[in-house]
Short mmCIF file of C-alpha atoms and ligand atoms in Angstrom, two decimals:
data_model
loop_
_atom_site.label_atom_id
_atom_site.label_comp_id
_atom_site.label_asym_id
_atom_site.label_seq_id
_atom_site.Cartn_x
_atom_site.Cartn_y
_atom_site.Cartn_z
CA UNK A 1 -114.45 47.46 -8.39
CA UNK A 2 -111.24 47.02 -6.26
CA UNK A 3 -107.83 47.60 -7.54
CA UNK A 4 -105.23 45.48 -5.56
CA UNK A 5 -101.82 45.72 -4.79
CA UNK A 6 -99.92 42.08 -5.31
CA UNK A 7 -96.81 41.65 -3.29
CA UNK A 8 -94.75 38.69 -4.34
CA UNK A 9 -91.99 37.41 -2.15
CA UNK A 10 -91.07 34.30 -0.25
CA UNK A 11 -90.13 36.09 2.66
CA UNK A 12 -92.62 37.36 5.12
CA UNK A 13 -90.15 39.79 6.42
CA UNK A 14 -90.14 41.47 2.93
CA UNK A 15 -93.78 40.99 2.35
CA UNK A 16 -94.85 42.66 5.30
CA UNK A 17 -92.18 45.77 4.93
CA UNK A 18 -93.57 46.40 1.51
CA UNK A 19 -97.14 46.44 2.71
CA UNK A 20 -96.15 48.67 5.10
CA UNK A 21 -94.24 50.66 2.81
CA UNK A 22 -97.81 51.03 0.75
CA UNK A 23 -99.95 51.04 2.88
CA UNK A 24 -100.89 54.96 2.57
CA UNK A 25 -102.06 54.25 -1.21
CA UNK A 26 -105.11 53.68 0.44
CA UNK A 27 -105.71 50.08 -1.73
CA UNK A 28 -105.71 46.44 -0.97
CA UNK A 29 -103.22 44.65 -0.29
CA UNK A 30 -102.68 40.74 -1.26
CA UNK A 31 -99.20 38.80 -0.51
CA UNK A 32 -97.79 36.11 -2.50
CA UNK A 33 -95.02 33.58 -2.20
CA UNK A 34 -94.46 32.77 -4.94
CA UNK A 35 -95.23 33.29 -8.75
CA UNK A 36 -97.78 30.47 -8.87
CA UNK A 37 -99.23 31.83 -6.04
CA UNK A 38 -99.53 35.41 -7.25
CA UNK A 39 -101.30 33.72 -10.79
CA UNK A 40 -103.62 31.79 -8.19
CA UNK A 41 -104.43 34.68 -6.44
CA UNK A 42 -104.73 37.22 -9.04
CA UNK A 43 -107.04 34.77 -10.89
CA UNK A 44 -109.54 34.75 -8.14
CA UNK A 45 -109.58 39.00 -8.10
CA UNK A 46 -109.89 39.08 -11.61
CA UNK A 47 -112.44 36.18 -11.44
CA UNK A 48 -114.37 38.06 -8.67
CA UNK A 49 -115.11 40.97 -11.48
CA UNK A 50 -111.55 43.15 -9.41
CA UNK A 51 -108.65 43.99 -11.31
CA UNK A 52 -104.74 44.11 -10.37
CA UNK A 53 -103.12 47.71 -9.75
CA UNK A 54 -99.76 46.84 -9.79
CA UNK A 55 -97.63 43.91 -9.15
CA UNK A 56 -94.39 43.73 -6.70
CA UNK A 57 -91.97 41.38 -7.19
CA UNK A 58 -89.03 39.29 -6.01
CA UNK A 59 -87.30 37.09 -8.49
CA UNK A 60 -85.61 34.30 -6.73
CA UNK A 61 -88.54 32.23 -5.35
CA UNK A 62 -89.20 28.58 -5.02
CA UNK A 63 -91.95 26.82 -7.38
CA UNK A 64 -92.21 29.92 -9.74
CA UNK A 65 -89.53 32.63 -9.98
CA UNK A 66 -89.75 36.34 -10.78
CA UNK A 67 -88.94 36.08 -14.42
CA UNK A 68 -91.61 33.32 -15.16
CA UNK A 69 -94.47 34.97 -13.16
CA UNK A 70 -93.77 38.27 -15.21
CA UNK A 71 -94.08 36.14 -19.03
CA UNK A 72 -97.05 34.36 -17.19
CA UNK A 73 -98.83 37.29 -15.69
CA UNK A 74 -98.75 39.39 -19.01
CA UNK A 75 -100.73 36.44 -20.50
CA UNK A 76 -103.32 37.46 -18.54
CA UNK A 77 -102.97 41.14 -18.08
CA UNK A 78 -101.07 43.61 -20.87
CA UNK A 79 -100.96 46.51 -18.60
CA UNK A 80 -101.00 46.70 -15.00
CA UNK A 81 -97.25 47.53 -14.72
CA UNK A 82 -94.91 44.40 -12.25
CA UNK A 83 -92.14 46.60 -10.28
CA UNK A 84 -89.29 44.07 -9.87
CA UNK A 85 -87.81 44.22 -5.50
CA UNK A 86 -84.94 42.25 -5.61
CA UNK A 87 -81.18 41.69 -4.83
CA UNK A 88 -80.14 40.90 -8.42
CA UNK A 89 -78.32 43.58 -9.61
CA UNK A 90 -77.10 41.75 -13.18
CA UNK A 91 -77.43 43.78 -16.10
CA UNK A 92 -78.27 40.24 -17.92
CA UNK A 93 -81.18 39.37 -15.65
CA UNK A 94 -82.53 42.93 -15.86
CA UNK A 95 -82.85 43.25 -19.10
CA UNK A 96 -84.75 39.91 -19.18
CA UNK A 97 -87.17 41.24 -16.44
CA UNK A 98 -87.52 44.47 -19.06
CA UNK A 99 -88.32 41.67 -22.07
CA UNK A 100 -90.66 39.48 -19.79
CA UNK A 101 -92.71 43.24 -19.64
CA UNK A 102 -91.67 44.25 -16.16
CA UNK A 103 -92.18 47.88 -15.90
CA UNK A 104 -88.68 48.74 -13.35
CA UNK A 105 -86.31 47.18 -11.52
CA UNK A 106 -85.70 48.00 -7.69
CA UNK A 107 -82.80 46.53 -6.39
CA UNK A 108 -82.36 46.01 -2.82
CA UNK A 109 -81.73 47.54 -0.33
CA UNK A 110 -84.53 49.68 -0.63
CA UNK A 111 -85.92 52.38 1.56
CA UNK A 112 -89.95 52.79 2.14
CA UNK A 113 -90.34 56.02 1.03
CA UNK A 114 -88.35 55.52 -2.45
CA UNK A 115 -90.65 52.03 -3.23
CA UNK A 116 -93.67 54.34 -2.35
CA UNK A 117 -92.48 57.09 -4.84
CA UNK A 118 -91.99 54.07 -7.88
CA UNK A 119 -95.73 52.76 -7.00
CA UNK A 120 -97.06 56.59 -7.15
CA UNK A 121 -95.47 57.10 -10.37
CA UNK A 122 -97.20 53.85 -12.29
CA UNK A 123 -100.48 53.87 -9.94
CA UNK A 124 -102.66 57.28 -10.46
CA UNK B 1 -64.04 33.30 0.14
CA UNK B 2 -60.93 30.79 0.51
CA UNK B 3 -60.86 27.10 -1.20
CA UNK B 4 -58.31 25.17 0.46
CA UNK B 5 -58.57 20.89 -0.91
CA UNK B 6 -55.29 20.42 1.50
CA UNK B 7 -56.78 20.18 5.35
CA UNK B 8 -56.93 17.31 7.72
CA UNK B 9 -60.52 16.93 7.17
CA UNK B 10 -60.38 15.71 4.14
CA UNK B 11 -63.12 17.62 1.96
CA UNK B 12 -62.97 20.62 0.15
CA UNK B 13 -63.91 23.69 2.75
CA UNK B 14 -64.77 27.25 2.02
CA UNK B 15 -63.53 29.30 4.69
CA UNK B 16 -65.86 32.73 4.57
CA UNK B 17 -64.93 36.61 5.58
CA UNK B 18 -66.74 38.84 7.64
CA UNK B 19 -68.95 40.26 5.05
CA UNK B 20 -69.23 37.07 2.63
CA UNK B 21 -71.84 34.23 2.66
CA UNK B 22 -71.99 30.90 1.05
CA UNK B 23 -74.18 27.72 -0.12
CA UNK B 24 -73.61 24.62 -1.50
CA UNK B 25 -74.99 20.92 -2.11
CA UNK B 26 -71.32 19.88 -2.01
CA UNK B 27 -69.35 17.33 0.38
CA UNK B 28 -67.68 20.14 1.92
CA UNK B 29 -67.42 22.36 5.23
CA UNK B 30 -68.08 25.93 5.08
CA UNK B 31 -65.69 27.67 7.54
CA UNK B 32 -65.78 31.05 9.05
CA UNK B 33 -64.44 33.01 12.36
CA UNK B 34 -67.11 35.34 14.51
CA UNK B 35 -66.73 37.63 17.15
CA UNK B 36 -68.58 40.47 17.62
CA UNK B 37 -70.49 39.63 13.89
CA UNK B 38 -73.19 36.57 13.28
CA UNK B 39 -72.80 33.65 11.83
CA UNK B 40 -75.84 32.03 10.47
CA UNK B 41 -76.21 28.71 9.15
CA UNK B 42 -79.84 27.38 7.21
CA UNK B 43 -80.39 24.09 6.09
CA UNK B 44 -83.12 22.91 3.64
CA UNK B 45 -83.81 19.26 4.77
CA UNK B 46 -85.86 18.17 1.79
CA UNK B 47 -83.27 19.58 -0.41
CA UNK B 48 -79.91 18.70 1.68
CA UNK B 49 -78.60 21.92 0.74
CA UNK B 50 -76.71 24.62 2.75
CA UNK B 51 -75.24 28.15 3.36
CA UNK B 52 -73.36 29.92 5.83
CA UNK B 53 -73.58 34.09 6.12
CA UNK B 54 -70.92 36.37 8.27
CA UNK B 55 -72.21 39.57 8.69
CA UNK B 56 -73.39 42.39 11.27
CA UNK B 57 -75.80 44.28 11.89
CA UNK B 58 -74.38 48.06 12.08
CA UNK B 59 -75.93 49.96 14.67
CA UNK B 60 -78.75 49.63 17.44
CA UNK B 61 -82.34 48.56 16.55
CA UNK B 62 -85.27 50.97 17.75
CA UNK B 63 -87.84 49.84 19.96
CA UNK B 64 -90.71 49.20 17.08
CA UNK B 65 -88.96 46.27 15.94
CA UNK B 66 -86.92 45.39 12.19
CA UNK B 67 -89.79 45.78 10.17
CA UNK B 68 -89.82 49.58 9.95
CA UNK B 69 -86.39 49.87 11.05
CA UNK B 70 -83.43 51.33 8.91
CA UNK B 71 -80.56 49.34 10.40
CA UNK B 72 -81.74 46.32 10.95
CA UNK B 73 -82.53 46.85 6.87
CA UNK B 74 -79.06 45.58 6.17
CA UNK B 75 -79.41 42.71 8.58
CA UNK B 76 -82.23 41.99 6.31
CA UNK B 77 -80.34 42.74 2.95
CA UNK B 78 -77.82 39.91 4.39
CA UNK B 79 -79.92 37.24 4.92
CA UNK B 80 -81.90 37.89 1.30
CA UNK B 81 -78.71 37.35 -0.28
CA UNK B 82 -77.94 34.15 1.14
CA UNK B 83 -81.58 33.03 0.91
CA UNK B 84 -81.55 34.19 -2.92
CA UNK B 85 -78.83 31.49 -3.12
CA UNK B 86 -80.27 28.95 -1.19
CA UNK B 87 -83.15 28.83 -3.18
CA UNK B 88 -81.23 28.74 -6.14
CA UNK B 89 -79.93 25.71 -5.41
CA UNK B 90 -83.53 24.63 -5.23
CA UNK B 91 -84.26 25.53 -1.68
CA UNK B 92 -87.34 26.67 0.41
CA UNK B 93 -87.73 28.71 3.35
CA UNK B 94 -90.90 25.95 4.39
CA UNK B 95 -88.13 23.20 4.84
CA UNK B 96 -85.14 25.24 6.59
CA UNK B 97 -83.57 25.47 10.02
CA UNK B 98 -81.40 27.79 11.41
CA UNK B 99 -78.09 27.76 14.09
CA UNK B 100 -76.82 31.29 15.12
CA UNK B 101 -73.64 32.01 16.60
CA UNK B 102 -71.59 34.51 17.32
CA UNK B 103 -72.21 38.10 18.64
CA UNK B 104 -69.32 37.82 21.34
CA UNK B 105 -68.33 40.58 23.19
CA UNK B 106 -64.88 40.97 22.17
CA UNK B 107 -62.79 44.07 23.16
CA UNK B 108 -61.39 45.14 19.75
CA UNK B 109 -64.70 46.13 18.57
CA UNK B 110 -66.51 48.91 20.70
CA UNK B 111 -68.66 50.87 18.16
CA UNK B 112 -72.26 50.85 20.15
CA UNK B 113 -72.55 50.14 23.49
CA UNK B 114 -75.20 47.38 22.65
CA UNK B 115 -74.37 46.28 19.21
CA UNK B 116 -74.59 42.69 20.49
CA UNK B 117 -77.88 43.02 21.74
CA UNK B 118 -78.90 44.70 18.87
CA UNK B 119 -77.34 41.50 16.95
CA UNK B 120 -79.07 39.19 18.64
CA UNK B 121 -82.65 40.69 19.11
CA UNK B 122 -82.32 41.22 15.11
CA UNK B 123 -81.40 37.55 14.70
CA UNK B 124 -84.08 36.27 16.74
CA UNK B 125 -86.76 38.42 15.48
CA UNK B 126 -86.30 37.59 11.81
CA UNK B 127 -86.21 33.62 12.44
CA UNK B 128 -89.50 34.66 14.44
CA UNK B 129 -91.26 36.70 11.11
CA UNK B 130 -89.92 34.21 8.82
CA UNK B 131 -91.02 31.42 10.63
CA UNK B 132 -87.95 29.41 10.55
CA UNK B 133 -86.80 27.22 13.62
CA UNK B 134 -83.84 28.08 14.97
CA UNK B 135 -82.44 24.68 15.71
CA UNK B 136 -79.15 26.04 17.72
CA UNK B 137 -78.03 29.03 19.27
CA UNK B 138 -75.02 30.02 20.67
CA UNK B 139 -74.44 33.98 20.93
CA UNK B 140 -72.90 36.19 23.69
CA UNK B 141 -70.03 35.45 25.86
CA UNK B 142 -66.84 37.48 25.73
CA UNK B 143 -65.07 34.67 23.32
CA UNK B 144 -64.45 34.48 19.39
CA UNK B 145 -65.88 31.52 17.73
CA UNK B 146 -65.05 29.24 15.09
CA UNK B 147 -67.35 27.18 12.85
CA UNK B 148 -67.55 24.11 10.49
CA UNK B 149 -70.52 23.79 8.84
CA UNK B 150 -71.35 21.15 6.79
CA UNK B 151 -73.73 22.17 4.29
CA UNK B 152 -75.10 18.29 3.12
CA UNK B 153 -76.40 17.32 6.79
CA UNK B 154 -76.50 20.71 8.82
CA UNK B 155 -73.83 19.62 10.94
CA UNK B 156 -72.18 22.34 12.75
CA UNK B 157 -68.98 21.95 14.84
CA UNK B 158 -67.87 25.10 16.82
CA UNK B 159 -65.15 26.04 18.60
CA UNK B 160 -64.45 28.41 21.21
CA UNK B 161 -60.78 30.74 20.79
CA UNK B 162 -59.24 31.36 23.64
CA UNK B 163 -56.42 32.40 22.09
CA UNK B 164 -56.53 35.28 19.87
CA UNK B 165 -53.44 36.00 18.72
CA UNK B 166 -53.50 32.97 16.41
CA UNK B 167 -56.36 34.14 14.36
CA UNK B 168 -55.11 37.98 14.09
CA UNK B 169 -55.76 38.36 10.68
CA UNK B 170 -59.35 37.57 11.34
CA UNK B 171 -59.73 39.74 13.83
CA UNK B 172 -58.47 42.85 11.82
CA UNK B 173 -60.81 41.74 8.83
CA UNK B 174 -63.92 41.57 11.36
CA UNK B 175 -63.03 45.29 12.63
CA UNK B 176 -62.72 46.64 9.16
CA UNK B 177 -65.25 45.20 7.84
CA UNK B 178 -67.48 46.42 10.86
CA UNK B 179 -66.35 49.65 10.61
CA UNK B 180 -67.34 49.86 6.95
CA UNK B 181 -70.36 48.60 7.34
CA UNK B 182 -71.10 51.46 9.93
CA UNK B 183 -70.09 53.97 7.33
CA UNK B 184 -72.23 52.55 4.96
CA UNK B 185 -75.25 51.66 6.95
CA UNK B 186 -77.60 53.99 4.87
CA UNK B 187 -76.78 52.61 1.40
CA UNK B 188 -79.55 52.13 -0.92
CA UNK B 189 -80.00 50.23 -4.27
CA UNK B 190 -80.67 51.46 -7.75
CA UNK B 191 -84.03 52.02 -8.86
CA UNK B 192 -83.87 51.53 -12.57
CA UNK B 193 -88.09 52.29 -14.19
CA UNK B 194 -88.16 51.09 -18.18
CA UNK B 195 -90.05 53.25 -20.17
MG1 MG C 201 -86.53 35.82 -2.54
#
């Protein structure tokens, strides 16, 4: 069984600099665009008999936010914890991320090694 | 950011800071004053919906590129926060367009020898990774700039200043805010873990 990294952000510049970031955890990595995108994608590993290590994400996206892929992924998975990578810095909007069942809250800018150090700590 | 309703244009326009970004859906111009910093403009087509971002990029860009690169990290943080308001407004990164402008080599501002090359390849290189056209560009020179954007159609009107004296106070807010921007190139966010 593979355990896979899902980074969700509509930028490609950020996508790629947070697989890059990760990329010594030594798992698979799968980008998203957007929340929709991540559910889409994360049904197919979980449908392919995989499962989802942890979840990275942004929370201003097109089609599906942050915030609504967080309710919507813990529909479908209680525990693998979703690190929040984002420029919101609101205590509002953070504490909603914490009530949607995000697991922390990264706000940007961020620097490789400190993202790294967040995975380690939810990923053993 | 300055609202001023009274201007011989006739629509509201928000005139920007080095440092500050805007977007709107509104009748308006978005105004702003470069020299040695960018200005970017993006507009979403589908959505009709615009922003304009002052900033710099503090410091010279190593040879691997801006993905692994800590300066060119706040270049990055810059353009996420306009973006994050852009799509807001209901915007998408698949439907934008970019004009850049700016990075002048003006003579009040000599922190790095090649801080406007280092502007520019940044500038270039993320359109390039994000896959956004860059519909305009207008960067170098040894000139200040000014810009009108207009945030409903993507219009941009620019305007070269030969005369410098007129726009002093600009020019004093660009060098301070260039200056701390250098000082606080290796900022980082919180990291806040609930458990
Ligand atoms: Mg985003």
């Amino acid at each position: 069984m593979n355990r896979y990294i899902v980074v969700i952000d509509d930028s490609p510049t950020i996508r790629v600099s947070v697989e890059m970031a990760l990329k010594q955890m030594g798992l698979p990595i799968v980008q998203a665009e957007n929340g929709q995108d991540a559910l889409d994608k994360i049904s197919k590993i979980k449908g392919d008999g995989d499962d989802v290590a942890i979840c990275i994400s942004d929370i201003n996206m097109p089609v599906m936010n942050g915030l609504e892929f967080i309710a919507e992924f813990r529909k479908v998975d209680k525990f693998a914890p979703v690190v929040v990578l984002t420029t919101e810095a609101e205590k509002d909007m953070i504490q909603k991320g914490k009530e949607a069942g995000a697991s922390g809250w990264i706000i940007k800018p961020f620097q490789a090694e400190d993202l790294l150090n967040v995975v380690k700590r939810f990923v053993k | 950011m300055l609202r001023s309703q009274q201007n011989r244009i006739g629509k509201p326009l928000y005139l920007i800071y080095p440092g500050e970004h805007f977007a709107s859906n509104e009748n308006c111009f978005i105004g702003t004053i470069v020299g040695t910093c960018l200005a970017v403009s993006l507009f979403d087509s589908a959505r009709r919906v615009g922003g304009l971002i002052n900033f710099v990029v503090p410091g010279t860009i190593g040879t691997g590129g801006i993905l692994e690169d800590e300066i060119a990290r706040i270049g990055i943080l810059n353009m996420e926060y306009l973006m994050a308001d852009m799509v807001k407004l209901g915007c998408n990164r698949h439907f934008m367009k970019a004009k850049i402008f700016g990075a002048g080599h003006v003579d009040s501002i000599k922190k790095e020898q090649n801080l406007v090359d280092s502007n520019i390849l940044f500038v270039r290189e993320y359109f390039e990774v994000e896959k956004i056209p860059i519909e305009k560009e207008d960067l170098g020179g040894n000139f200040r700039r000014k810009i009108y954007f207009s945030p409903r159609d993507g219009v941009v009107y620019r305007q070269i200043l030969k005369n410098n004296s007129e726009f002093s106070e600009f020019i004093q807010l660009e060098k301070e805010y260039v200056e701390s921007e250098f000082r606080n190139r290796s900022r980082v966010g919180k990291i806040i873990l609930f458990d």
